Short mmCIF file of C-alpha atoms in Angstrom, two decimals:
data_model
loop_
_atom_site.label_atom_id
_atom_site.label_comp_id
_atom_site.label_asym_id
_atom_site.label_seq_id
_atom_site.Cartn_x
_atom_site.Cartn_y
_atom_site.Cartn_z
CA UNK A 1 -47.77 104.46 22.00
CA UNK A 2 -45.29 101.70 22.08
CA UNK A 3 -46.46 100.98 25.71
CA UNK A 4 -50.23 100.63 24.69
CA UNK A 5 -48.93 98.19 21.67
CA UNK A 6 -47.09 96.16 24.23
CA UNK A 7 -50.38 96.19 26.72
CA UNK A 8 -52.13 94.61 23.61
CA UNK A 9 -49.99 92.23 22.53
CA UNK A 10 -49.60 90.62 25.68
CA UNK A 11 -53.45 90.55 26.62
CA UNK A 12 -53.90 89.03 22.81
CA UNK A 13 -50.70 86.38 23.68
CA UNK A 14 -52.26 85.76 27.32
CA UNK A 15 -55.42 84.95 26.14
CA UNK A 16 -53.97 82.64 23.78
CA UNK A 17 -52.03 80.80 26.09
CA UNK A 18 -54.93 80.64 28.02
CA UNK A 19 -55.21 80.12 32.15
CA UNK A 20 -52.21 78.76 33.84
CA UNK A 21 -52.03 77.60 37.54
CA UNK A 22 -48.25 78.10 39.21
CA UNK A 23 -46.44 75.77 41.55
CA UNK A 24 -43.69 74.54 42.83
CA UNK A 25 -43.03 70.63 41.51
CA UNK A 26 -40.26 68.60 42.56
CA UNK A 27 -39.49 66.15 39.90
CA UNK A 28 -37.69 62.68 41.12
CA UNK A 29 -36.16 60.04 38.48
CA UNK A 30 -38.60 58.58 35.73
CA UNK A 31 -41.49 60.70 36.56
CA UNK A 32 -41.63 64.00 34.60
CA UNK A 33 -44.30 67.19 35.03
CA UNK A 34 -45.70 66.61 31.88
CA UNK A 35 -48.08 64.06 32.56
CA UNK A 36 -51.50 65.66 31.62
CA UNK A 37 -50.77 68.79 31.18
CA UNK A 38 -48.63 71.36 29.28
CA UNK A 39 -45.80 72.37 30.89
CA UNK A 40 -43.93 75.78 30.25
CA UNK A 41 -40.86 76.92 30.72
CA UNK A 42 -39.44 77.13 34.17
CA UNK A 43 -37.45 79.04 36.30
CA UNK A 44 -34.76 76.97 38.71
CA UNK A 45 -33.44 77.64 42.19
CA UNK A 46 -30.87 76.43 44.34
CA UNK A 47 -31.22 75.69 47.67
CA UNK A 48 -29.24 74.10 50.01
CA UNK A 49 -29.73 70.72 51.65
CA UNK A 50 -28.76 69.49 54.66
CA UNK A 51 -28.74 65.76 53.68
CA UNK A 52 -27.60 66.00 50.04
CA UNK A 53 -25.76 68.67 48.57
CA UNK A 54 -28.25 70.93 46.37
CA UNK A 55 -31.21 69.71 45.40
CA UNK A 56 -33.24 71.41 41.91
CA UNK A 57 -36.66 72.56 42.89
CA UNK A 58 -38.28 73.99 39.60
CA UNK A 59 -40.55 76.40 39.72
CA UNK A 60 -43.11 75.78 36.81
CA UNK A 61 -46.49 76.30 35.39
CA UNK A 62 -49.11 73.91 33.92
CA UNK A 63 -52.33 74.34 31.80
CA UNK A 64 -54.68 72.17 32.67
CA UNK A 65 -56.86 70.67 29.84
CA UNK A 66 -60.47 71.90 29.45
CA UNK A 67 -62.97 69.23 31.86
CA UNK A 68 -66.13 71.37 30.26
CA UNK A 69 -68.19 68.71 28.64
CA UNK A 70 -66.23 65.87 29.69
CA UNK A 71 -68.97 64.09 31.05
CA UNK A 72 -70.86 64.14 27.58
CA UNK A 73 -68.18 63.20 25.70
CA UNK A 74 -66.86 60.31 27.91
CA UNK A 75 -70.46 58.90 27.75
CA UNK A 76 -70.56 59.55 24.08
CA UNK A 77 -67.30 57.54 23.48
CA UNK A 78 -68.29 54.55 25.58
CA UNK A 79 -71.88 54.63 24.02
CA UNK A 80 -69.86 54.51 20.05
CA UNK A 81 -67.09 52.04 21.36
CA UNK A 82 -70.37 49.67 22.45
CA UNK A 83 -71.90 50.04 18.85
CA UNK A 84 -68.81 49.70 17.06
CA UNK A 85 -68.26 46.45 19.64
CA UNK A 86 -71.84 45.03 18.52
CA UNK A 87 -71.26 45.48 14.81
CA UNK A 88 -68.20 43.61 15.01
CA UNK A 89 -69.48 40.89 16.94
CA UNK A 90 -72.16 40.60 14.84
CA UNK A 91 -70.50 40.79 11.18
CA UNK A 92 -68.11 37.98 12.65
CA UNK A 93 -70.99 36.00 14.07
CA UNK A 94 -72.65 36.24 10.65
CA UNK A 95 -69.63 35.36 8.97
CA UNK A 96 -68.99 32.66 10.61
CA UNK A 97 -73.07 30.98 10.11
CA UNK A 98 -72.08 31.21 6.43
CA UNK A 99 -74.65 34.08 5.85
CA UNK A 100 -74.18 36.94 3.42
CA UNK A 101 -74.49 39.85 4.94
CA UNK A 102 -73.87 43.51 3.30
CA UNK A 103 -71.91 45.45 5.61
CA UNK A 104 -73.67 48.77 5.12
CA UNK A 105 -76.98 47.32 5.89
CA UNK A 106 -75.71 45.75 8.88
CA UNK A 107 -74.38 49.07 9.96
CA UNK A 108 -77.64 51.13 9.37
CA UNK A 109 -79.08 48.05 11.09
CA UNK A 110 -76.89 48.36 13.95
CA UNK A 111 -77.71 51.91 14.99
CA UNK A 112 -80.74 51.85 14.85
CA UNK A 113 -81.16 48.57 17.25
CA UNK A 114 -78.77 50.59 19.45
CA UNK A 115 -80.62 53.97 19.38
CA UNK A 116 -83.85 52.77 20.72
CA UNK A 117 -81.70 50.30 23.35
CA UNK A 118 -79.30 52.86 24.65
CA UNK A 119 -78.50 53.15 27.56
CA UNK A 120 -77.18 55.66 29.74
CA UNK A 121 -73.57 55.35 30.74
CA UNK A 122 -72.31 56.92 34.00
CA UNK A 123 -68.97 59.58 34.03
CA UNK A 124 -68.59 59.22 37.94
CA UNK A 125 -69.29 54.94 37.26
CA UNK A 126 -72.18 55.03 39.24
CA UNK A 127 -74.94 52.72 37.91
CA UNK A 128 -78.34 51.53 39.12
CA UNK A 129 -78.79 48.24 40.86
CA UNK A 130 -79.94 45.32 39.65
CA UNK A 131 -82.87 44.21 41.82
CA UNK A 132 -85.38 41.29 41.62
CA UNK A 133 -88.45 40.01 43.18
CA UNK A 134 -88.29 36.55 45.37
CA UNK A 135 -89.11 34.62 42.14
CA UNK A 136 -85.92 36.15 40.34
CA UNK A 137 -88.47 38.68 38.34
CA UNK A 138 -87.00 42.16 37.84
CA UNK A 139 -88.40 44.43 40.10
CA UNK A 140 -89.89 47.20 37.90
CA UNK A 141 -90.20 50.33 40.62
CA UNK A 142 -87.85 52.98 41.04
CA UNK A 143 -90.17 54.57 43.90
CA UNK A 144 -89.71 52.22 46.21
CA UNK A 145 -87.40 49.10 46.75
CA UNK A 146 -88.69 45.32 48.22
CA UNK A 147 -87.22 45.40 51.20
CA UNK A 148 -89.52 48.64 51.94
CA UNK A 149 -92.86 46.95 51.10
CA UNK A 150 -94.66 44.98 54.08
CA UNK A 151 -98.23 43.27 55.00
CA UNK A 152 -100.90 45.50 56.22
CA UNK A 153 -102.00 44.42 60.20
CA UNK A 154 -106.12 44.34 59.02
CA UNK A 155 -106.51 43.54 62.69
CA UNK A 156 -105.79 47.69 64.47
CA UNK A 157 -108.79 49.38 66.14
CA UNK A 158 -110.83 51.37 63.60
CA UNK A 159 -112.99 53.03 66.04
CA UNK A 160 -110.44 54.07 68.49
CA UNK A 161 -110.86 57.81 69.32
CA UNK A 162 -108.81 60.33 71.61
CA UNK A 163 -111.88 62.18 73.49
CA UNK A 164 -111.17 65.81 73.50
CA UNK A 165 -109.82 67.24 77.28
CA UNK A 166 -107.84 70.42 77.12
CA UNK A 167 -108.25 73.34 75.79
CA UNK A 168 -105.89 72.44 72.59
CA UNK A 169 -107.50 68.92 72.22
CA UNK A 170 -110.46 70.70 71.96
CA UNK A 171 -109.25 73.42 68.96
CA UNK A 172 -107.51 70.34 67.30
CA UNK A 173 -110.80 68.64 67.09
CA UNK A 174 -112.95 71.61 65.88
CA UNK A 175 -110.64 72.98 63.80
CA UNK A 176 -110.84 69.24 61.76
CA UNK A 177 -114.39 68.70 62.15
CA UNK A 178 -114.82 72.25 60.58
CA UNK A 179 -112.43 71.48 57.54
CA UNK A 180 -114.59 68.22 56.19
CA UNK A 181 -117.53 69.92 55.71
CA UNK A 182 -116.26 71.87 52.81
CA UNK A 183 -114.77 68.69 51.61
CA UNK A 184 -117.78 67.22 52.25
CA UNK A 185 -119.84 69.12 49.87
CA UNK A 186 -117.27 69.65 46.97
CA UNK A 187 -116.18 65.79 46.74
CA UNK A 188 -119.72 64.43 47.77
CA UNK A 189 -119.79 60.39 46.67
CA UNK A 190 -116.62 60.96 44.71
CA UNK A 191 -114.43 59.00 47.31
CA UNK A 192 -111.90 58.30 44.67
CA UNK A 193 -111.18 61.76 44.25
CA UNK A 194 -111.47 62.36 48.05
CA UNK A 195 -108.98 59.94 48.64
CA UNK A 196 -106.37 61.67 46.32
CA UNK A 197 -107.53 64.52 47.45
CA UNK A 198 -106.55 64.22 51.30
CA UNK A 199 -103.58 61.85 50.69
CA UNK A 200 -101.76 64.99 48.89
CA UNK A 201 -102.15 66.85 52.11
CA UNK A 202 -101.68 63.67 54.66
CA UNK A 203 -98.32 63.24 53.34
CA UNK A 204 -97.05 67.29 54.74
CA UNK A 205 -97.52 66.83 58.07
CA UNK A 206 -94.92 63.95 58.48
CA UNK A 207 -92.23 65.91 56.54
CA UNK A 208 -92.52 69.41 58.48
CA UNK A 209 -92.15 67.28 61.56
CA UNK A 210 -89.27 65.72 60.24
CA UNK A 211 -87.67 68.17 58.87
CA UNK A 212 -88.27 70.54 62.05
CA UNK A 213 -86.92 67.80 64.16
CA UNK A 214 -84.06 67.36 62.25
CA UNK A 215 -82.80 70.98 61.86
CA UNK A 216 -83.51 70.76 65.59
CA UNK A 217 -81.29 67.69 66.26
CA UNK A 218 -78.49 69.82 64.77
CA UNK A 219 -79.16 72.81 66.68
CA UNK A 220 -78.75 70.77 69.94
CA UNK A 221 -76.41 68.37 68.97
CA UNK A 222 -78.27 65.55 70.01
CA UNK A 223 -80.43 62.35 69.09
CA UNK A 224 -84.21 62.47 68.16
CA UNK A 225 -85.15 59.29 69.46
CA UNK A 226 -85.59 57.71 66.00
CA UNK A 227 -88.63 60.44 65.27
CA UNK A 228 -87.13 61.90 62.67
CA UNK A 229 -86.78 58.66 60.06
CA UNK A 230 -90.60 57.37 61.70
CA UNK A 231 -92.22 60.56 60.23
CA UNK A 232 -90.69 60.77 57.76
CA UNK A 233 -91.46 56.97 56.96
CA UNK A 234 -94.88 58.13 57.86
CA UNK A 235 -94.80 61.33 55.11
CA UNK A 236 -93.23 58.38 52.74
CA UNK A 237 -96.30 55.90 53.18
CA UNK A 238 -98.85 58.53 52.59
CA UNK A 239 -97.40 59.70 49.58
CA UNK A 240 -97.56 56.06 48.20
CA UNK A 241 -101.55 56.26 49.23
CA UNK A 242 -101.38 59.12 46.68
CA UNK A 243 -99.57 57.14 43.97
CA UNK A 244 -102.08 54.24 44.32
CA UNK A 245 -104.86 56.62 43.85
CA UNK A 246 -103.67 58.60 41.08
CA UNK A 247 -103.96 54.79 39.14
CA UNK A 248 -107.67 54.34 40.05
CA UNK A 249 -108.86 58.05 39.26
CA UNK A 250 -107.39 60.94 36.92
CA UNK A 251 -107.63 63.81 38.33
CA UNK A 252 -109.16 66.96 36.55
CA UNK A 253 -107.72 69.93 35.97
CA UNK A 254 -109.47 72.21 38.61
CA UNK A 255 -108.69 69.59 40.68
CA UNK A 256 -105.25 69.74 40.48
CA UNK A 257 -105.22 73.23 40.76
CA UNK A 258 -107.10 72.73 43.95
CA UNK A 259 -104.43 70.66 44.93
CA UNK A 260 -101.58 73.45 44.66
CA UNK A 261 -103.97 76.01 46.57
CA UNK A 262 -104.35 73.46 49.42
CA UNK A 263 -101.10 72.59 49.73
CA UNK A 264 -99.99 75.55 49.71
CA UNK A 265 -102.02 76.98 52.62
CA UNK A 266 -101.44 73.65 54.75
CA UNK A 267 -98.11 73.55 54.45
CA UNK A 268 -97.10 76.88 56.08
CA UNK A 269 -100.04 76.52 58.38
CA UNK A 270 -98.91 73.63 59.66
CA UNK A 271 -95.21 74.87 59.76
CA UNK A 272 -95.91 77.39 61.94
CA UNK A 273 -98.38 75.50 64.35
CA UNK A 274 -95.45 72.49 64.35
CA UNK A 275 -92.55 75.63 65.64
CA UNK A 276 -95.30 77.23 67.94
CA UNK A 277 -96.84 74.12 69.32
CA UNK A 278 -95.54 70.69 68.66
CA UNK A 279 -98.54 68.84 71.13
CA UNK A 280 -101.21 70.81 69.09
CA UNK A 281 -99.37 69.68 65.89
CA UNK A 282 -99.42 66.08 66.40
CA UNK A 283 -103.09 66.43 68.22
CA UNK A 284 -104.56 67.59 64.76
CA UNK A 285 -102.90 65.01 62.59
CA UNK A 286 -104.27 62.52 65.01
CA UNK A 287 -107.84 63.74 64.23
CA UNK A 288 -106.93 64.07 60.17
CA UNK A 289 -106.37 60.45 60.56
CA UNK A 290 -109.69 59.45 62.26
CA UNK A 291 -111.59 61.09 59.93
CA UNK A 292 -109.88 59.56 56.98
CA UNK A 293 -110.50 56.35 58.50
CA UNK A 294 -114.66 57.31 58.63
CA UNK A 295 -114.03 58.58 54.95
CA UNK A 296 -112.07 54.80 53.59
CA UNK A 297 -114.86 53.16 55.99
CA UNK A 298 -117.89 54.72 53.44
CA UNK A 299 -115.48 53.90 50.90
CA UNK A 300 -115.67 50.71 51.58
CA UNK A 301 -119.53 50.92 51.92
CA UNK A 302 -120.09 51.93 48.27
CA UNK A 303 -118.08 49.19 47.78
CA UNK A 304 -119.89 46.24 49.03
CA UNK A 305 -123.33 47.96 48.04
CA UNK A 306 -122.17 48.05 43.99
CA UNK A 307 -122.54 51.99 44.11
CA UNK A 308 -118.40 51.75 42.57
CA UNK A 309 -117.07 49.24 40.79
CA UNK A 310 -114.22 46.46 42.81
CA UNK A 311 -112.30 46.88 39.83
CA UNK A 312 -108.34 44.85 40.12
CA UNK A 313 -105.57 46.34 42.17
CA UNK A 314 -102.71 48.55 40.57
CA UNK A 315 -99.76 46.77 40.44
CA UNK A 316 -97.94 49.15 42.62
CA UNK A 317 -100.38 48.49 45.00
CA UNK A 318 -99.81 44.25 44.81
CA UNK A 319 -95.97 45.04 44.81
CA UNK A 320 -96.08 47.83 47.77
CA UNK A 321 -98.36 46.07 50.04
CA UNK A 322 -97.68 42.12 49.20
CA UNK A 323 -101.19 41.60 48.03
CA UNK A 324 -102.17 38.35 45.67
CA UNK A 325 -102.43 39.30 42.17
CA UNK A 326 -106.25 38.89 42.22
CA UNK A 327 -106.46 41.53 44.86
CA UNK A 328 -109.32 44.10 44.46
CA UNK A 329 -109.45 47.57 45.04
CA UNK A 330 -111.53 46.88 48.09
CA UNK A 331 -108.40 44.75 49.54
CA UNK A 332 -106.14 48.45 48.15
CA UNK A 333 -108.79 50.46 50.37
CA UNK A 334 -108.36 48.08 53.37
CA UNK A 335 -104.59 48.41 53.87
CA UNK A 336 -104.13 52.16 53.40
CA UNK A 337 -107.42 52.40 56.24
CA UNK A 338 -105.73 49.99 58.50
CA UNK A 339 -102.26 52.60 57.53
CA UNK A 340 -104.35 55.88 58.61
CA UNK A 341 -105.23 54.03 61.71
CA UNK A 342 -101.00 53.25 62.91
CA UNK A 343 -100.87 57.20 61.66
CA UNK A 344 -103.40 58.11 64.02
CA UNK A 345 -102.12 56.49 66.81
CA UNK A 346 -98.36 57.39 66.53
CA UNK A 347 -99.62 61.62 66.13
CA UNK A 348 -101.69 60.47 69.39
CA UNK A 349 -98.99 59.38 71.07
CA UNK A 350 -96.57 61.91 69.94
CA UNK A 351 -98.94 64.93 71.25
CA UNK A 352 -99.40 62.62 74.79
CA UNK A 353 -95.75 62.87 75.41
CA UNK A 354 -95.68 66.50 75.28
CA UNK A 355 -98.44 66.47 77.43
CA UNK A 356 -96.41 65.03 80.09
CA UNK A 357 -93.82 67.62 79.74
CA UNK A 358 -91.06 65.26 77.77
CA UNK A 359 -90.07 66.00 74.47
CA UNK A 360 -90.11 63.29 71.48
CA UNK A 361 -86.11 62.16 72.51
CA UNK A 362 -87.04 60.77 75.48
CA UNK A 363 -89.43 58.17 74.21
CA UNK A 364 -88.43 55.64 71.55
CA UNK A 365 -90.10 56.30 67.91
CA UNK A 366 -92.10 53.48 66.91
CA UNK A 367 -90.19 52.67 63.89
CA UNK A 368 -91.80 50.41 61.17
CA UNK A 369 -95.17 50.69 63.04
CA UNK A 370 -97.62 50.62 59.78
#
């Protein structure tokens, strides 16, 4: 009985004290364990030294302090230190302009202008940068920085086509030509829509290849040639087709289940053709591309004929590209074609090098070829 009463009293005292990590702590002149923590009571040893004497090494434990929540409360206290900094600098201002001003007002008044301006301060100090245009205009996207926009080369081959040989060349081209027509009859004249529509599924291919590459590069222990960062830079570009698009037309919501269906299917489709066949892989994108550059050519056909409005850029679109602010959507339409066409070429010349029985490595990645 007295044992069990023990037992409980020294769980109940334990879990009092709370956790406590144990180790040995050499304490030198001026500088004392206590710095941070709690210390308890400790245990001393002698030992013998070969260069002075005996030396005390104490044996202690410390509690460390609770860091659970830290982060909210540091960024609390620096957010109520920078109201209680602009109230003060702004009773003394008004003070000083010979203006009456009631102090609880300007309190009330305070908080408020600092609850819809707050902002969000960092634990680990890490902050966004500060970035501006050439003109010294903040630069409003977080997608995407300046120095990753460019000018669209207008001047690529539109009608450039890889004629089916082999036996692969020959499923890659089928197997696309078969997968328009149903897009084909359930987008119609919608081109808009269409163009959302394929841009969510351009934008896989170059990020299973890169990925696949990558985890491959670590397998082998050894370079890719620069593929890896050129498809992904490829995946990157088509996904800022898609945000482009999704300003022009709102998609419905059928049609953004549609979206999760296809994506769904292409994705592990293309996964496993990318790990069984890499030439076959690139060979198929290749064709993707031509035909989006016959779908953006009609686009641009309703265009000029009036069937859809030239209504004004997005401004992600003037920013991303470097188009003049009076650009149309007919100018938007123009640079991501003349993009599908750099796509179509660089999957072309990916599957070619397999072809010759060399693997992506040996050839250098065109890198920043738009």
């Amino acid at each position: 009985m007295i044992t069990r009463g023990a037992s409980r009293l020294a769980r109940s005292m334990m879990s009092h004290i709370g956790p406590r990590y144990y180790s040995i702590i050499c304490p030198v002149a001026g500088n004392e364990a206590g710095n941070g923590v709690v210390t308890g009571a400790s245990f001393n040893f002698l030992h013998g030294n070969s260069i002075k004497g005996f030396e005390k090494t104490m044996v202690t434990y410390v509690k460390y302090f609770s860091t659970m929540n830290s982060h909210n409360n540091t960024s609390t206290m620096n957010l109520r230190d920078k109201e209680k900094n602009e109230e003060h600098n702004g009773q003394r201002n008004a003070d000083q302009s010979g203006g009456e001003v009631n102090a609880t007002a300007l309190s009330s008044g305070g908080n408020n202008n600092n609850n819809n301006n707050k902002g969000i301060v960092s634990y680990w100090g890490i902050q966004p940068p500060k970035v501006t245009k050439e003109d010294g205009t903040p630069w409003k996207w977080n997608c995407f920085m300046p120095w990753e926009t460019y000018k669209a080369d207008l001047s690529i081959d539109m009608k450039k086509h890889h004629v089916p040989i082999t036996l692969l060349d020959k499923v890659a081209y089928w197997t696309v030509k078969a997968l328009r027509v149903p897009t084909d009859l359930f987008f119609q004249k919608r081109y808009g829509c269409r163009a959302m529509m394929l841009e969510t599924v351009a934008a896989v291919p170059g990020m299973v290849g890169g990925m696949l590459l990558h985890c491959k590069s670590l397998r082998r222990f050894e370079h890719s040639g620069g593929w890896i960062k050129a498809l992904l830079e490829e995946a990157e570009n088509e996904r800022m087709h898609l945000m482009t698009f999704m300003e022009l037309s709102k998609p419905k919501w059928y049609e953004r289940a549609l979206v999760l269906i296809i994506q769904g299917i292409f994705f592990n489709v293309y996964f496993m053709t990318y790990i069984l066949s890499p030439k076959l892989a690139h060979r198929i994108v290749g064709y993707l591309e031509e035909e989006a550059i016959h779908s953006y050519t009609q686009f641009l056909k309703e265009l000029d004929e009036g069937n859809i409005e030239n209504v004004a850029a997005p401004a992600i679109a003037i920013d991303y590209w470097r188009l003049t602010q009076d650009a149309t959507l007919k100018d938007v339409v123009m640079v991501v074609r003349a993009d599908e066409a750099h796509h179509r070429d660089v999957n072309h010349f990916a599957s070619d090098i397999y072809y010759h029985g060399q693997e992506l490595k040996d050839c250098p990645a065109p890198l920043g070829y738009h």
